[in-house]
XYZ file of C-alpha atoms in Angstrom:
710
model
C 34.424 68.388 31.924
C 36.234 71.112 29.717
C 37.499 73.475 32.306
C 36.800 76.630 29.958
C 33.350 75.718 28.667
C 30.457 77.982 29.071
C 29.415 75.831 32.209
C 32.596 75.225 33.803
C 34.242 78.038 36.254
C 37.763 78.410 37.222
C 38.677 78.987 40.881
C 42.240 80.155 41.910
C 43.345 79.621 45.349
C 46.268 80.857 47.217
C 47.057 79.652 50.675
C 48.589 82.086 53.213
C 49.548 82.124 56.679
C 46.669 84.326 57.773
C 44.173 84.129 55.045
C 43.431 81.642 52.149
C 42.224 83.675 49.103
C 39.926 82.493 46.301
C 39.133 84.077 42.925
C 36.439 82.334 40.758
C 36.187 83.185 36.971
C 32.762 82.420 35.441
C 33.677 82.401 31.556
C 29.920 82.011 30.786
C 28.999 85.252 32.473
C 32.431 86.896 32.185
C 32.500 87.590 35.860
C 34.897 87.383 38.757
C 34.176 86.719 42.302
C 36.450 86.778 45.437
C 36.645 85.395 48.824
C 38.853 85.549 51.816
C 38.843 82.442 54.346
C 40.902 82.409 57.556
C 43.735 79.934 57.105
C 44.134 76.776 59.101
C 47.870 76.260 59.599
C 47.303 72.814 61.169
C 45.500 71.565 58.380
C 45.563 73.882 55.454
C 43.421 71.960 53.244
C 40.470 72.524 55.655
C 40.515 76.216 54.865
C 40.419 75.472 51.124
C 37.507 73.066 51.496
C 35.517 75.584 53.616
C 36.298 78.509 51.559
C 35.400 76.673 48.407
C 32.117 75.562 49.799
C 31.226 79.356 50.880
C 32.291 80.678 47.493
C 30.304 78.457 45.252
C 27.242 78.813 47.582
C 27.389 82.628 47.494
C 27.678 82.452 43.765
C 24.554 80.297 43.496
C 26.762 77.411 41.881
C 26.890 73.620 42.345
C 29.897 71.599 42.768
C 29.577 70.224 39.294
C 29.935 73.752 37.815
C 33.478 74.014 38.922
C 35.600 73.150 35.919
C 39.124 73.540 37.188
C 40.752 74.415 40.511
C 44.171 76.132 40.399
C 46.124 76.039 43.487
C 49.233 77.904 44.679
C 50.781 76.834 47.905
C 53.951 77.817 50.028
C 54.075 74.575 51.945
C 57.095 73.285 50.224
C 58.869 76.752 50.481
C 58.118 76.831 54.269
C 59.318 73.394 54.659
C 62.757 74.152 52.865
C 63.241 77.416 54.884
C 62.312 75.933 58.289
C 64.246 72.612 57.532
C 61.259 70.266 58.051
C 61.247 68.079 55.228
C 61.707 64.271 54.848
C 64.839 62.343 55.789
C 66.719 61.945 52.475
C 69.893 59.964 51.492
C 72.121 60.847 48.765
C 74.487 58.503 46.803
C 77.149 60.407 45.010
C 80.112 59.105 42.830
C 83.081 57.992 44.743
C 85.292 60.801 46.012
C 82.352 63.409 46.009
C 80.707 62.686 49.298
C 81.150 66.254 50.496
C 79.358 67.956 47.444
C 76.743 69.508 49.773
C 79.447 70.375 52.544
C 81.843 72.116 50.103
C 79.109 73.630 47.847
C 80.805 76.615 46.044
C 83.310 77.081 48.737
C 82.076 80.567 49.542
C 81.287 82.213 52.809
C 78.087 84.040 53.567
C 80.050 87.318 53.777
C 83.599 88.009 52.617
C 83.861 90.830 55.178
C 82.543 89.274 58.286
C 85.186 87.280 60.204
C 82.745 85.681 62.546
C 80.406 84.594 59.699
C 80.057 80.792 59.725
C 78.820 78.656 56.809
C 75.133 77.553 57.072
C 74.586 73.647 58.174
C 73.734 71.492 55.253
C 70.231 70.539 55.078
C 71.335 66.972 54.416
C 73.762 65.620 57.304
C 77.020 63.883 55.876
C 76.211 60.776 57.489
C 73.307 60.347 55.256
C 75.707 60.669 52.026
C 76.982 57.400 50.535
C 79.558 56.844 47.855
C 79.122 54.437 44.644
C 81.896 53.707 42.124
C 80.316 55.326 39.192
C 80.997 58.456 37.059
C 81.284 59.804 33.356
C 84.002 61.863 31.706
C 83.388 64.999 29.978
C 82.323 63.204 27.001
C 79.618 61.404 28.692
C 81.636 57.922 28.746
C 81.447 55.769 31.836
C 84.894 55.625 33.332
C 83.782 53.485 36.428
C 80.636 51.402 36.824
C 79.502 49.237 39.747
C 79.075 45.577 39.670
C 76.294 43.926 41.214
C 77.913 43.360 44.475
C 78.670 46.990 44.946
C 75.105 47.973 44.044
C 74.004 45.558 46.695
C 76.263 47.114 49.209
C 75.115 50.556 48.550
C 71.342 49.458 48.701
C 72.204 47.901 52.019
C 73.552 51.300 53.026
C 70.412 53.138 51.988
C 68.268 50.610 54.055
C 70.356 51.310 57.345
C 69.788 54.933 56.825
C 66.018 54.629 57.430
C 65.210 57.474 54.947
C 62.059 58.378 53.230
C 63.839 58.810 49.757
C 67.253 58.565 47.986
C 68.987 60.627 45.310
C 71.639 59.337 43.041
C 74.146 62.117 41.690
C 76.902 60.940 39.274
C 79.665 63.134 38.084
C 78.889 64.250 34.499
C 75.606 62.513 34.737
C 73.861 65.437 33.041
C 75.431 63.877 29.817
C 73.843 60.501 30.444
C 70.537 60.984 32.350
C 69.153 57.851 30.914
C 72.139 55.598 32.374
C 71.896 57.322 35.751
C 68.153 56.695 35.981
C 69.154 52.990 35.050
C 71.530 52.800 37.902
C 68.945 54.446 40.297
C 66.441 51.825 39.276
C 69.058 48.975 39.912
C 69.641 50.203 43.302
C 65.874 50.536 44.094
C 65.416 46.954 42.773
C 67.783 45.414 45.491
C 66.825 47.437 48.479
C 66.354 45.477 51.727
C 62.735 44.424 52.415
C 62.049 47.096 54.913
C 63.141 49.833 52.587
C 61.228 48.844 49.475
C 58.997 51.803 49.500
C 61.952 54.253 49.476
C 62.121 55.916 45.999
C 65.719 56.226 44.472
C 65.655 59.176 42.194
C 68.131 60.140 39.577
C 69.359 63.793 39.975
C 69.989 64.177 36.084
C 66.573 62.919 35.365
C 65.095 65.577 37.737
C 67.206 68.323 36.272
C 69.961 67.568 33.556
C 72.100 70.754 33.977
C 75.825 71.133 34.351
C 77.482 71.787 37.692
C 77.058 69.029 40.186
C 76.469 70.937 43.385
C 73.548 72.916 42.031
C 72.092 69.702 40.336
C 72.353 67.898 43.818
C 70.616 70.527 45.565
C 67.652 70.525 43.179
C 67.159 66.920 43.214
C 67.519 66.460 46.924
C 65.226 69.313 47.685
C 62.779 67.774 45.258
C 62.876 64.541 47.460
C 63.028 66.545 50.720
C 59.545 68.133 50.131
C 58.032 65.166 48.185
C 56.340 63.190 50.872
C 54.937 66.355 52.728
C 53.597 67.539 49.452
C 52.063 64.282 48.641
C 50.282 64.262 51.996
C 48.810 67.751 51.433
C 47.675 67.139 48.016
C 46.095 63.840 48.892
C 44.330 65.490 51.652
C 43.298 68.214 49.370
C 41.921 65.877 46.806
C 39.837 64.011 49.408
C 38.407 67.185 50.977
C 37.529 68.691 47.623
C 35.954 65.388 46.730
C 33.813 65.485 49.889
C 32.283 68.734 48.374
C 31.210 66.740 45.163
C 33.661 68.703 43.104
C 35.233 66.205 40.459
C 37.141 69.001 38.526
C 40.890 68.581 38.045
C 43.287 70.346 40.385
C 46.255 72.098 38.636
C 49.123 73.466 40.893
C 50.746 76.799 40.014
C 54.331 76.489 39.506
C 57.445 78.620 40.097
C 57.718 79.556 36.342
C 54.488 81.558 36.290
C 52.631 78.349 34.800
C 50.729 75.587 36.171
C 50.995 71.781 36.062
C 48.647 68.839 36.927
C 48.391 67.445 40.391
C 50.135 64.161 39.122
C 53.090 66.484 37.735
C 53.317 68.371 41.064
C 53.621 65.243 43.024
C 56.288 63.905 40.678
C 58.209 67.116 40.710
C 57.101 69.355 43.780
C 60.413 71.358 43.392
C 58.712 73.172 40.609
C 56.087 74.634 42.951
C 58.082 76.172 45.650
C 57.690 79.642 44.538
C 54.193 79.342 43.132
C 52.599 81.988 45.262
C 54.874 84.992 44.662
C 55.019 83.707 40.961
C 51.263 83.688 40.553
C 50.965 87.429 41.505
C 53.751 88.606 39.024
C 51.943 86.767 36.085
C 48.658 88.430 37.035
C 50.486 91.702 37.022
C 51.916 91.021 33.735
C 48.509 90.314 32.137
C 46.985 93.466 33.733
C 49.695 95.604 32.370
C 49.326 94.166 28.896
C 45.631 94.769 29.107
C 46.136 98.211 30.320
C 48.762 99.016 27.767
C 51.459 99.662 30.018
C 54.584 97.983 28.714
C 56.972 98.115 31.669
C 56.232 97.388 35.123
C 57.651 96.640 38.569
C 55.332 94.482 40.725
C 55.468 95.194 44.551
C 54.020 92.584 46.855
C 54.086 93.712 50.480
C 52.908 91.221 52.909
C 53.261 90.920 56.571
C 57.027 90.032 56.925
C 58.705 91.320 53.671
C 58.159 93.034 50.289
C 59.035 91.589 47.116
C 59.394 93.197 43.480
C 59.646 91.626 40.015
C 60.063 93.099 36.579
C 57.711 92.573 33.528
C 58.069 94.001 30.070
C 55.625 93.886 27.213
C 53.321 91.499 29.014
C 55.962 88.966 29.814
C 57.252 88.304 33.599
C 60.999 88.407 33.777
C 62.409 84.756 34.260
C 65.638 83.935 35.956
C 67.399 80.519 35.768
C 69.067 80.800 39.341
C 67.599 81.942 42.620
C 67.829 81.053 46.185
C 65.561 79.658 48.810
C 66.458 79.021 52.492
C 70.095 79.913 51.565
C 70.194 77.181 48.864
C 70.686 77.760 45.191
C 67.836 76.723 42.778
C 68.679 76.522 39.362
C 65.295 76.131 37.905
C 63.585 78.730 35.680
C 61.428 80.881 37.862
C 59.686 84.269 37.779
C 62.492 86.726 38.988
C 61.181 87.832 42.328
C 63.517 89.754 44.791
C 63.053 90.722 48.353
C 63.565 94.496 48.689
C 62.316 95.217 52.558
C 59.985 95.347 55.314
C 56.434 94.165 55.360
C 53.391 95.300 57.419
C 54.294 93.237 60.513
C 58.042 94.377 60.498
C 59.144 95.548 63.998
C 60.397 99.204 64.593
C 63.205 99.685 67.031
C 66.254 101.941 68.163
C 69.532 100.329 68.150
C 72.310 100.704 70.663
C 73.422 103.841 68.566
C 70.056 105.651 68.863
C 69.273 104.865 65.149
C 65.749 104.253 64.205
C 65.644 100.731 62.517
C 62.794 99.023 60.531
C 62.791 95.265 60.424
C 64.108 92.523 59.358
C 62.162 90.884 62.314
C 58.585 90.743 62.118
C 55.798 90.444 64.597
C 54.072 87.725 62.283
C 50.221 87.146 62.240
C 50.197 86.136 65.803
C 50.615 88.095 67.965
C 51.053 90.377 65.345
C 51.405 94.462 65.525
C 50.360 96.030 68.715
C 47.298 97.491 67.151
C 45.947 93.838 66.668
C 45.267 93.769 70.299
C 46.565 90.000 70.602
C 49.262 90.615 73.006
C 51.905 91.930 70.804
C 53.579 95.271 72.102
C 56.152 96.048 69.691
C 55.659 98.891 67.201
C 55.351 97.752 63.501
C 54.792 99.432 60.234
C 51.076 98.696 60.419
C 51.013 100.500 63.599
C 52.507 103.403 61.949
C 49.924 103.336 59.296
C 47.265 103.510 62.049
C 48.769 106.072 64.063
C 49.385 108.499 61.175
C 45.714 108.270 60.025
C 46.257 106.175 56.676
C 44.344 103.219 58.185
C 40.820 103.473 59.836
C 40.563 101.308 62.805
C 36.874 100.341 62.099
C 37.469 99.561 58.301
C 40.324 97.298 58.339
C 39.850 94.106 56.256
C 36.317 95.486 55.481
C 35.603 95.928 59.128
C 35.999 92.339 59.806
C 39.014 92.995 62.069
C 39.017 95.803 64.642
C 42.349 97.828 65.324
C 43.319 99.453 68.567
C 44.897 103.036 67.967
C 45.576 103.535 71.721
C 47.910 100.328 71.637
C 49.594 101.491 68.400
C 50.395 104.836 70.077
C 51.628 103.173 73.306
C 54.044 101.015 71.178
C 55.327 104.131 69.128
C 55.709 106.112 72.502
C 58.309 103.670 73.475
C 60.234 104.200 70.349
C 59.865 107.904 70.585
C 61.170 107.682 74.258
C 64.241 105.670 72.999
C 64.927 108.408 70.552
C 64.833 111.006 73.362
C 61.347 112.572 72.172
C 58.976 113.005 74.758
C 57.058 116.033 73.232
C 53.312 115.940 72.164
C 52.821 113.962 68.895
C 56.164 112.123 69.584
C 54.583 108.788 68.678
C 53.242 110.368 65.370
C 56.628 111.809 64.410
C 58.328 108.328 65.268
C 55.723 106.593 63.107
C 56.295 109.074 60.235
C 60.020 108.620 60.500
C 59.822 104.889 60.422
C 57.684 105.013 57.331
C 60.377 107.249 55.679
C 63.213 104.804 56.604
C 61.322 101.711 55.249
C 60.288 103.509 52.026
C 63.993 104.802 51.602
C 65.331 101.038 52.146
C 62.847 99.677 49.618
C 63.650 102.504 47.034
C 67.264 101.813 47.389
C 66.670 98.194 46.668
C 64.163 98.683 43.765
C 66.644 101.186 42.028
C 69.508 98.884 42.519
C 67.641 95.868 40.987
C 66.746 97.777 38.066
C 70.223 99.207 37.566
C 71.644 95.619 37.577
C 69.337 94.750 34.607
C 70.343 98.191 32.737
C 66.704 99.627 33.300
C 65.615 103.138 34.134
C 62.812 103.444 36.848
C 61.323 106.521 35.081
C 60.159 104.174 32.205
C 58.209 101.698 34.606
C 54.930 101.807 36.443
C 54.468 100.228 39.960
C 51.850 97.496 40.232
C 51.086 97.015 44.049
C 49.317 93.980 45.550
C 49.129 92.028 48.874
C 47.478 93.625 51.777
C 50.041 96.396 52.496
C 51.166 96.953 48.824
C 48.663 99.659 47.701
C 48.811 101.488 51.019
C 52.790 102.064 50.592
C 52.992 102.019 46.781
C 52.708 105.847 46.434
C 55.461 106.570 48.864
C 57.747 104.076 47.146
C 56.925 105.428 43.701
C 57.739 108.949 44.664
C 61.062 107.911 46.398
C 62.177 105.502 43.544
C 61.335 107.882 40.762
C 58.330 105.983 39.088
C 55.645 108.212 37.845
C 52.703 105.844 37.666
C 51.168 103.466 39.978
C 48.570 100.776 38.735
C 46.491 99.413 41.401
C 44.381 96.411 40.534
C 40.694 95.879 41.584
C 41.464 93.531 44.157
C 44.954 93.582 45.116
C 44.678 91.483 48.347
C 43.591 88.411 46.432
C 46.014 89.214 43.484
C 47.963 85.908 43.846
C 44.792 83.873 43.660
C 43.827 85.678 40.549
C 47.145 84.689 39.092
C 46.559 81.116 39.888
C 43.009 81.472 38.121
C 44.641 82.910 35.082
C 48.000 80.802 34.863
C 48.702 79.013 31.670
C 50.067 75.225 31.683
C 53.906 75.771 31.457
C 56.867 73.402 32.052
C 60.628 73.994 31.268
C 62.911 71.405 29.879
C 66.827 71.752 29.808
C 69.973 69.938 28.284
C 73.556 70.861 29.048
C 75.933 70.803 26.267
C 79.113 72.901 26.584
C 80.590 73.411 23.054
C 81.999 76.492 21.076
C 79.335 77.626 18.613
C 80.083 76.805 14.893
C 78.098 75.222 12.188
C 78.293 71.712 13.748
C 77.402 72.670 17.118
C 74.488 75.066 15.741
C 73.090 71.920 14.060
C 73.438 70.056 17.297
C 71.492 72.836 19.283
C 68.707 72.652 16.788
C 68.630 68.819 16.917
C 68.344 69.006 20.854
C 65.678 71.694 20.652
C 63.764 69.364 18.348
C 64.129 66.382 20.842
C 63.135 68.544 23.799
C 59.952 69.896 21.799
C 58.740 66.348 21.398
C 59.247 65.645 25.070
C 57.314 68.807 26.085
C 54.490 68.085 23.872
C 54.345 64.530 25.426
C 54.279 66.285 28.880
C 51.486 68.602 27.776
C 49.363 65.867 26.215
C 49.729 64.070 29.819
C 48.323 66.989 31.875
C 44.724 66.011 30.864
C 43.775 69.542 29.920
C 41.773 70.288 26.587
C 43.849 72.700 24.555
C 41.420 73.523 21.785
C 40.580 77.015 20.566
C 37.718 77.540 23.105
C 40.290 76.978 25.775
C 42.151 80.031 24.638
C 44.363 78.320 22.665
C 47.483 77.713 21.255
C 50.559 76.106 22.452
C 53.633 78.164 22.545
C 57.471 77.098 22.626
C 59.978 79.472 23.844
C 63.784 78.872 23.075
C 66.860 80.167 25.115
C 70.480 79.385 25.512
C 72.948 79.920 28.219
C 75.983 81.391 26.579
C 79.338 83.130 27.330
C 82.492 84.417 25.809
C 85.137 81.571 26.085
C 86.818 82.010 29.450
C 84.015 83.723 31.293
C 83.151 81.997 34.537
C 79.159 82.429 34.171
C 76.764 82.537 31.333
C 73.953 84.991 30.185
C 70.584 83.439 29.277
C 69.779 84.614 25.801
C 66.218 84.304 24.601
C 65.855 83.678 20.897
C 62.978 85.182 18.975
C 59.911 83.261 18.248
C 59.487 81.447 15.939
C 63.005 80.337 15.596
C 64.961 82.056 12.683
C 65.388 79.839 9.707
C 68.214 78.744 9.005
C 69.273 78.318 12.612
C 72.986 78.696 12.022
C 76.020 79.842 14.097
C 75.821 83.518 13.033
C 72.231 83.695 14.226
C 73.211 82.172 17.785
C 76.377 84.338 18.144
C 74.536 87.698 17.086
C 71.883 87.077 19.686
C 74.623 86.673 22.500
C 76.425 89.802 21.387
C 73.220 91.864 21.305
C 72.406 90.597 25.013
C 75.797 91.239 26.171
C 76.134 94.697 24.567
C 72.776 95.533 26.272
C 73.790 94.560 29.733
C 77.465 95.587 29.716
C 77.793 98.194 26.751
C 80.312 96.304 24.689
C 80.699 93.215 22.397
C 83.656 91.206 21.578
C 82.993 89.678 18.099
C 86.668 88.334 17.977
C 86.167 86.050 21.128
C 84.563 82.645 20.642
C 81.115 82.034 22.025
C 80.173 78.986 23.818
C 76.745 77.330 24.631
C 76.492 75.646 27.973
C 72.717 75.126 28.606
C 69.901 74.666 26.011
C 66.495 75.528 27.411
C 62.897 75.220 26.235
C 59.555 76.128 27.566
C 56.242 75.064 26.499
C 53.139 76.918 27.365
C 49.498 75.703 26.825
C 47.533 78.858 26.871
C 44.069 78.712 28.838
C 41.323 81.341 28.083
C 42.171 84.904 29.566
C 39.814 85.804 32.481
C 38.049 89.167 32.387
C 35.454 90.730 34.312
C 32.651 93.136 33.520
C 33.753 96.788 32.701
C 33.092 99.558 35.190
C 30.289 101.924 34.449
C 31.281 105.608 33.779
C 31.502 107.557 36.724
C 30.606 111.444 37.524
C 34.175 112.495 36.759
C 34.653 114.208 40.207
C 33.406 111.989 42.994
C 32.492 113.399 46.313
C 34.367 111.835 49.361
C 32.305 110.066 51.609
C 34.360 111.315 54.685
C 37.185 113.369 55.745
C 40.201 112.539 58.065
C 43.597 113.894 59.275
C 46.425 112.186 58.061
C 50.109 112.999 58.835
C 52.156 113.320 55.664
C 55.604 114.837 55.038
C 55.897 116.191 58.617
C 52.485 117.774 58.978
C 48.700 117.163 59.161
C 46.669 117.207 56.081
C 42.859 116.864 55.370
C 42.349 113.813 53.218
C 39.106 112.784 51.416
C 38.151 109.081 51.937
C 36.532 107.340 49.106
C 35.136 103.771 48.746
C 36.653 101.850 45.850
C 33.369 100.396 44.714
C 31.967 104.001 44.598
C 34.455 104.908 41.898
C 33.370 104.885 38.131
C 35.287 104.794 34.907
C 36.951 108.249 34.477
C 36.589 109.264 37.892
C 39.421 111.673 38.949
C 40.314 112.462 42.502
C 43.179 114.740 43.982
C 45.682 113.740 46.763
C 45.825 113.629 49.709
C 43.163 111.060 49.426
C 42.408 107.681 50.957
C 40.670 104.991 49.068
C 39.223 102.060 51.237
C 38.265 98.579 50.067
C 37.648 95.265 51.644
C 41.098 93.846 51.148
C 43.333 96.954 51.373
C 43.827 100.882 51.683
C 45.184 102.949 48.994
C 46.902 106.070 49.936
C 47.165 109.083 47.346
C 49.859 111.483 48.399
C 49.570 115.475 48.016
C 50.605 116.549 44.553
C 49.290 113.098 43.139
C 45.978 112.324 41.496
C 44.070 109.037 41.103
C 41.915 108.052 38.151
C 39.815 104.751 37.538
C 39.811 102.997 34.013
C 37.090 101.074 32.469
C 38.439 97.827 33.897
C 38.312 99.240 37.537
C 41.980 99.620 37.918
C 43.191 102.705 39.764
C 45.987 104.762 38.293
C 48.238 107.193 40.502
C 50.205 109.775 38.773
C 51.715 113.280 39.708
C 49.422 116.183 39.084
C 50.214 117.411 35.401
C 51.112 114.037 34.169
C 49.295 112.566 31.139
C 46.164 110.721 32.352
C 45.778 107.967 30.049
C 43.547 106.127 32.374
C 40.964 108.814 32.386
C 41.351 109.580 28.536
C 40.685 105.943 27.838
C 38.139 105.322 30.249
C 35.228 105.352 27.889
C 36.968 103.937 25.121
């Protein structure tokens, strides 16, 4: 079935630790539907099956009406962080057995004399050597004979591993030959090890720098068996429902790939959950004519931000997961602070601290009533009146204010405050500290990019993001908060609206001149053919009714000769013609000048890595527009809220009761099933025709209200 036909609905799925979220888009009726299902950590696919069954039944659909499932998961990420992956063997060029032990030869902290390096996730006893390597020109300077290949294969068999990775020095220049050697090793494995896959690191990711290339390839093998078991279980349970639709898996680069593609390269999916939310926010900002946004994803343990400009999520080519470098193109998400479950404590010097320890989902904050007795950020929301104990998660989960106050009283006592309302003041102080920590990290993150916070809007999502967003925006100097309709299921919406995407790379360290510019153009042409072949293999119809077109995006990693690291420089699309040395060097000069304030036109410019992304666009998902409201809605209740050192009377509104053009003044609280939105004194909120909520300081131009009836 065509996944975007009038009869095929799309379902986005995001598996979390507490809830599994679903967003259904019915293209035929232009409607969106949402569902939250309690997660089943012991068997995550069960929650997916049960939630799907409940969602399609509630919408009056049959299993045959589902056109495509788009699924995000953090199973691979959690396995890496918790070091619970498969048993992997590494075969490295002779003399490089310690490639993972040495890494980049850097300590975690240059100032901590007690700091120790992290234990390698792959023990040294599972690393073998082979007499094979290439020189800087890609010529084989050593190559193993059949006897040595057999010896190494016997060594792999003795390790009793689930997978093996071959990494040759300068193998990125000859990925085909490295793959041939990997196949030769696999062909002579002992009988008991014939099922062990021997993978080529250069085939997985042919980029320069052997340590980073080795990490990517071994992590891919490390999570592959676990991901295969999960996806096979998922396909089985979905099939039991009678759903025969293809399953796409959202990727760390903000796109998606087929289930077969995800099984072959699970490393592409490790950051799929956070990336999906950022992609959905970028689309929302584009539709709302908000050119620059910072996303703010606040969950139970931490808060993350990402930058998006002109409808495009910012991509980075290096990040870290579990203390290990990941040199794949991913949506640039940065952790900035505490989450709703972050513990509040007083240290040995009498200083109030928030996080980084978290109470998690079980037992969770004290107010959950599950046995936790430590105060958390969520307890602070409840104690100060921001949350209603009977309206949390739409009333599906009762909170206990008395237990929150008891936990906060302990914090206040440790601060030496035993006066009336001491718990409330401790809660307010903790929220102020958490906000200051977040704002500091947000400003620093933007400053490193050469960006001004005043030019950006904040887009919050996650369960606690909209609750804390106004505090963060005010503290960090952002004058606009854009709250989506359903922030609590926003990552699932991102999955439902994600395009097909994969990135391709080739390393080529040369100085830019007319000859090398021609080589760059030729490599891009070869990568484009490879990318189109990959897209064709995904089995998704990309015709006009599916939304569209196929896009190619070109970028180069470049530097001035002698610099240690490169800048990733995006080239304009379509590529300039002719693509000569002047075009390439000028693109680098402009980006260097934007970031660092100067250019050096007398210095040679080098290119090290050639990048290409292919994007197959699916149709955009859009729900029904919001009907016009009265303009000045009446609150359905009022309650006392402790803000800025004193009590305030805040109007309480239901999100579903707000119409397009409605304007309300802070202090106000807006409640909905998946979150609570706080509007501070001196701010106002308005709803646009798409149902999005815009918070701005009183007196600021209210574009949302002006365009509500457009």
